[in-house]
Structures are given as C-alpha cells and as structure tokens.
Steps between C-alpha positions, in 0.01 A plus 500: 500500500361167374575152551713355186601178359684457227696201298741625234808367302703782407765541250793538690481196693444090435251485776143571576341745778254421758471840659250645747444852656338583803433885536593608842505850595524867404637778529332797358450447119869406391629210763320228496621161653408129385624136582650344205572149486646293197530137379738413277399228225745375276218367291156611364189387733199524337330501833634847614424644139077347563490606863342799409193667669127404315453817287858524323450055463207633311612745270787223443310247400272729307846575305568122462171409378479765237787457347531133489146495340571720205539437167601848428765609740574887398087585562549327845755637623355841405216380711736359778698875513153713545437233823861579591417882472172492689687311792766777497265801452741601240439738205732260269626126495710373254752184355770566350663207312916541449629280237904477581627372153342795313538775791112613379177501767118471433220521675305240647248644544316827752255629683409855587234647724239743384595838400853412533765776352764214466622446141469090391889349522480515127569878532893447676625173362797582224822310428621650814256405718694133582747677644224686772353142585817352543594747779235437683660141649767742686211717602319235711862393598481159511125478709219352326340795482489932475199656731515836489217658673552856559729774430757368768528180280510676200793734607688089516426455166636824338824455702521134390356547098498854459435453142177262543370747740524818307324262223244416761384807697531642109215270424264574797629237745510570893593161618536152365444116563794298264500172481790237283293224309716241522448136322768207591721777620510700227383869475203526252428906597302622782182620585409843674223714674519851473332789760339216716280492804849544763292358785486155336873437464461210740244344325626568138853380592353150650284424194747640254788275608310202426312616194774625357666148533206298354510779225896512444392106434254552267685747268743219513253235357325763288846622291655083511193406330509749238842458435458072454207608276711714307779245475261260383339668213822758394766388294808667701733596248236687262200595737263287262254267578635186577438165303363389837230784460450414129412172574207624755394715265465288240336286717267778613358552133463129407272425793294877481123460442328514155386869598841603595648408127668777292738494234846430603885620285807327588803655390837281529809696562839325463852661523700465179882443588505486909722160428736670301518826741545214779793355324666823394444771814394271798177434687521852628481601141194277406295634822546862409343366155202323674420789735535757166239241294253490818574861520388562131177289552390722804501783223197371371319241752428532882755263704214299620467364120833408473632198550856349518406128341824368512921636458426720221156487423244709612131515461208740478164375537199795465151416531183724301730543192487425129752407242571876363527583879775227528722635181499808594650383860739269341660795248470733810735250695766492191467906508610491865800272463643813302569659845669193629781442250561136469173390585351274231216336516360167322096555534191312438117590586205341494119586600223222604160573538396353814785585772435173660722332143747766651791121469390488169576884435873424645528213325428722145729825632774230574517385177487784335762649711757232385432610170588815528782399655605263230465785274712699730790267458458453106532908470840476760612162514836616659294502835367140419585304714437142421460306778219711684336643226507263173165485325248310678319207384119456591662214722690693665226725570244241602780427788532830580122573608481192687794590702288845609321493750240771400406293139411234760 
C-alpha cells in the first residue's frame, strides 16, 4: 500500500528495469490493486539507480564514503553491516563471500542485535554449505532480490528451496531480506537480513538495491587487489616468497634506522640435480622437485621467510638470530629433505651483526652455498654436470653478484 520505485537488472534478461507501482485499491486484507508501469533499458543508467529519495541517498553515500576511506576493509564492512542492520531493524545481517573455483564460503563479516539467540554463520558453514548458497540464485528466480516478509512469503520459499528453509526456520529465522553481490557480473555471495522490521520492506528494498551494488563493487576491488598483491610477492609454482618480495625486503633492512638493527642469518638453499631431473623426466618432473624442496623448507621456517631467489635457489633470511641458531636451521632443513626423497640441497649460511649489512650476509651464504655444492659434486660426480656447475672462479663470482640485483 505504498508508492514504489524500483531499477533492477535481473538475471534472466540483458536489460535493465525502470519500474513503478502505484497502490490503488483494496479489497479487504488480501486484494489489493496497483498501477504498474515499466521501462525497458537495454543499458545501465546511472541516473535511475541515484534518483533515490534523501534518506536512502544518505545511507548510500554513508556506505560509499566508509568504505572508500578505509585502510582496513574487513573492520568496515563489519561497521557498514551493523548500519545495514539498524536500517532493517533486523536481529542479524550478514556477507557471505562464495569462492566458485574452490566451492568453499566465508564470512565477510556480521552484525547481530542485542540479546540475539542467532548462532554467528561460523556455526553452519561445512564443505556442504556451497551447495545451500548456490541454490539460492533459483530461489530469487532470476529477480535481483528475495523479500520475504511474513509467513505468506515464507510458505514461497519452502516450496521453491525446501532445503534452505528447513535450514532457516531451524535457525530462528521468520522472514528474510537476500541480496546477490555482484562485481563486473560476477556473483561474489550475497548478503542477508534475518527477522526484520516487515513494515520497512519498501524502504529496505530501495536502499538495498543500490547499496548492495556499490558493495558487490567493492568486494570486487577489495578481493582483485589482494589477489595482484599476492601475485606480486608469491612465487606461483611453490607458494614462496617471490624474488620480487626478496628484493623489498632486503631493501627494507638496509634502509631501517640504527634503533631498529638486529642480527640478521641468511641461509642459501640451492637444488642439487633439477638439470639433470629436467633432462631425464621432463619439466613436470623438475617442478614436482621444486615444490618438494620448498615443501621441505616450510618444515622448519614460516613461508614469509622464504624466498624463491632464482630457478633453483631459494633463500631464508631471519632477523634476532645468532650463528648456533643458524646451524641448527641449516641441519634441520637437510633432516627434512629425508621426507622428500630426491630432494638435495647445496646450503650456505651466514649471520651479520647489524641487519642493515643484510647484502653482505647474502653475499657470504652465497658463497658458501657453492661450496657445498662443489663438495656435493666431488662426493657424486656422476650428477656433475659440467657446463652449469663446474667449479667457480672468484671471477666468475665477482660477475655473478653484480648481475643481482639485491648485492646492488
């Protein structure tokens, strides 16, 4: 019995809404009779998503504001989901992120009123909880949005998901606002508000469709960013620390302040024989042997210490340590290559006082790494090969470092 506008893309068609109703008349408590009218956009406006009234523009831009001004996005949008519950009246709000390629969902993040009985998310989510969010795209059937306000709703959703709503009512639910959070058309999960103030499904459903869209855009941003980060520091085949990362690190520790100095190990890592696997089994072959030796390094040092410096070398650097620290870590890694069958590792260490001669430190473990490797081959020259790893003059070495970026 209230004027409504609303602008909505949904899933089943290319085109965008423009709708309107215009309540009527009524008869008794059941018939009720409204003007609808509907423009058909075959692309987005912006203007019909801002034409909003004053108070849902505000709770918009309150939306945009906070989370484009954050430096930590998870606490904000914890903060963004209790406004979204206080606008609904609703005893709990939640986001639910869906990631596709691994069938798994988190949460976002919620927000519960006082006193509420409702269990956190946490509680429900198991491997086969993918397969619940996933139905819920049929359940809205192809709208941009599931309102249901009262037991008459409800009864649609148990004959449409009979499963989600025995898992619902189970829970404590009576009715529901669902929302998709979409970003460049693509489904990043949804966001819900359960046993909320019925009488305000106008106004939730106007301010939802348009926060929901800034926020669908911001998850977006949020999970892109991460990933680039991610692809910028990780080396992809072994989940290491990139070389890229190294180098910032490195860099990091040179140019600390005098009362930030420690002690600082560097352990060089290199993989005896990854030519010769190469040459014998295939490339396939020779990454199964670089993810085993990165495998048997996370046996004794955190991933974030480890670096992949270059094809088959890796690094360690650890800061607040001493040189009987550093042997121990360096026989520790040789015990763990036990579990990894051909992994064999050439290894040199070295400690510097003041972290910020950390170069200097790699410069030591590098050398001394090559020793041990041309010790390696003297013990099995059969896996000497001659080209790649023929003893190195100091010559050869001096070239070496200069090539590197992080003895620069």
């Amino acid at each position: 019995k209230k004027c409504l506008h609303s602008y909505a893309h949904p899933d089943r068609l290319p085109v965008w809404f423009n709708m309107l109703f215009i309540p009527l008349d009524s008869e008794g408590d059941d018939l009720h009779y409204c003007l609808y009218m509907m423009e058909i956009n075959f692309e987005q406006d912006t203007e019909n998503m801002s034409n909003i009234s004053s108070g849902t523009a505000t709770s918009v831009l309150d939306t945009c504001i906070r989370l484009r001004g954050t430096n930590d996005f998870k606490a904000t949008m914890k903060d963004v989901l209790k406004g979204i519950r206080d606008l609904c009246e609703a005893e709990h709000c939640c986001i639910l992120i869906m990631n596709d390629m691994e069938r798994s969902c988190s949460v976002l993040g919620e927000a519960f009123a006082d006193n509420s009985k409702l269990l956190p998310m946490e509680h429900y989510i198991n491997d086969d909880f993918y397969d619940i969010a996933e139905s819920w795209a049929g359940t809205i059937a192809g709208s941009n949005c599931l309102i249901a306000k009262n037991e008459q709703d409800m009864e649609v959703v148990k004959e449409r998901n009979p499963v989600w709503y025995e898992s619902l009512t189970a829970a404590g639910a009576y009715n529901i606002v669902l929302f998709p959070l979409k970003s460049r058309n693509q489904l990043m999960g949804y966001m819900w508000a359960l046993n909320f103030n019925s009488e305000r499904s106008a106004k939730i459903k106007e301010t939802l469709e348009v926060t929901t869209f800034i926020i669908g855009s911001e998850i977006g941003n949020y999970f892109l960013v991460d990933r680039l980060k991610m692809l910028s520091s990780k080396d992809l085949l072994t989940g290491v620390m990139n070389r890229n990362e190294m180098n910032n690190y490195v860099d990091r520790l040179c140019h600390a302040e005098e009362k930030e100095q420690t002690t600082v190990g560097v352990i060089f890592s290199d993989v005896n024989g990854l030519k010769e696997v190469n040459d014998l089994e295939g490339h396939n072959a020779g990454d199964r042997l670089l993810k085993n030796a990165a495998n048997a390094l996370r046996e004794v040092f955190d991933e974030k210490d480890i670096f992949r410096a270059g094809g088959d070398e890796f690094s360690i650097i650890l800061t607040g340590i001493d040189q009987t620290e550093l042997d121990t870590k360096i026989e520790a890694i040789r015990k763990a290559c036990e579990k990894y069958g051909n992994v064999v590792f050439a290894i040199g260490g070295a400690i510097e006082e003041d972290s910020r001669n950390v170069r200097m430190a790699l410069r030591k473990a590098d050398e001394n790494m090559y020793e041990d490797k041309r010790l390696y081959y003297e013990k099995h020259p059969e896996k000497m090969n001659e080209k790649r790893h023929r003893a190195k003059t100091e010559e050869e070495l001096d070239e070496k470092f200069r090539e590197r970026t992080y003895f620069r």
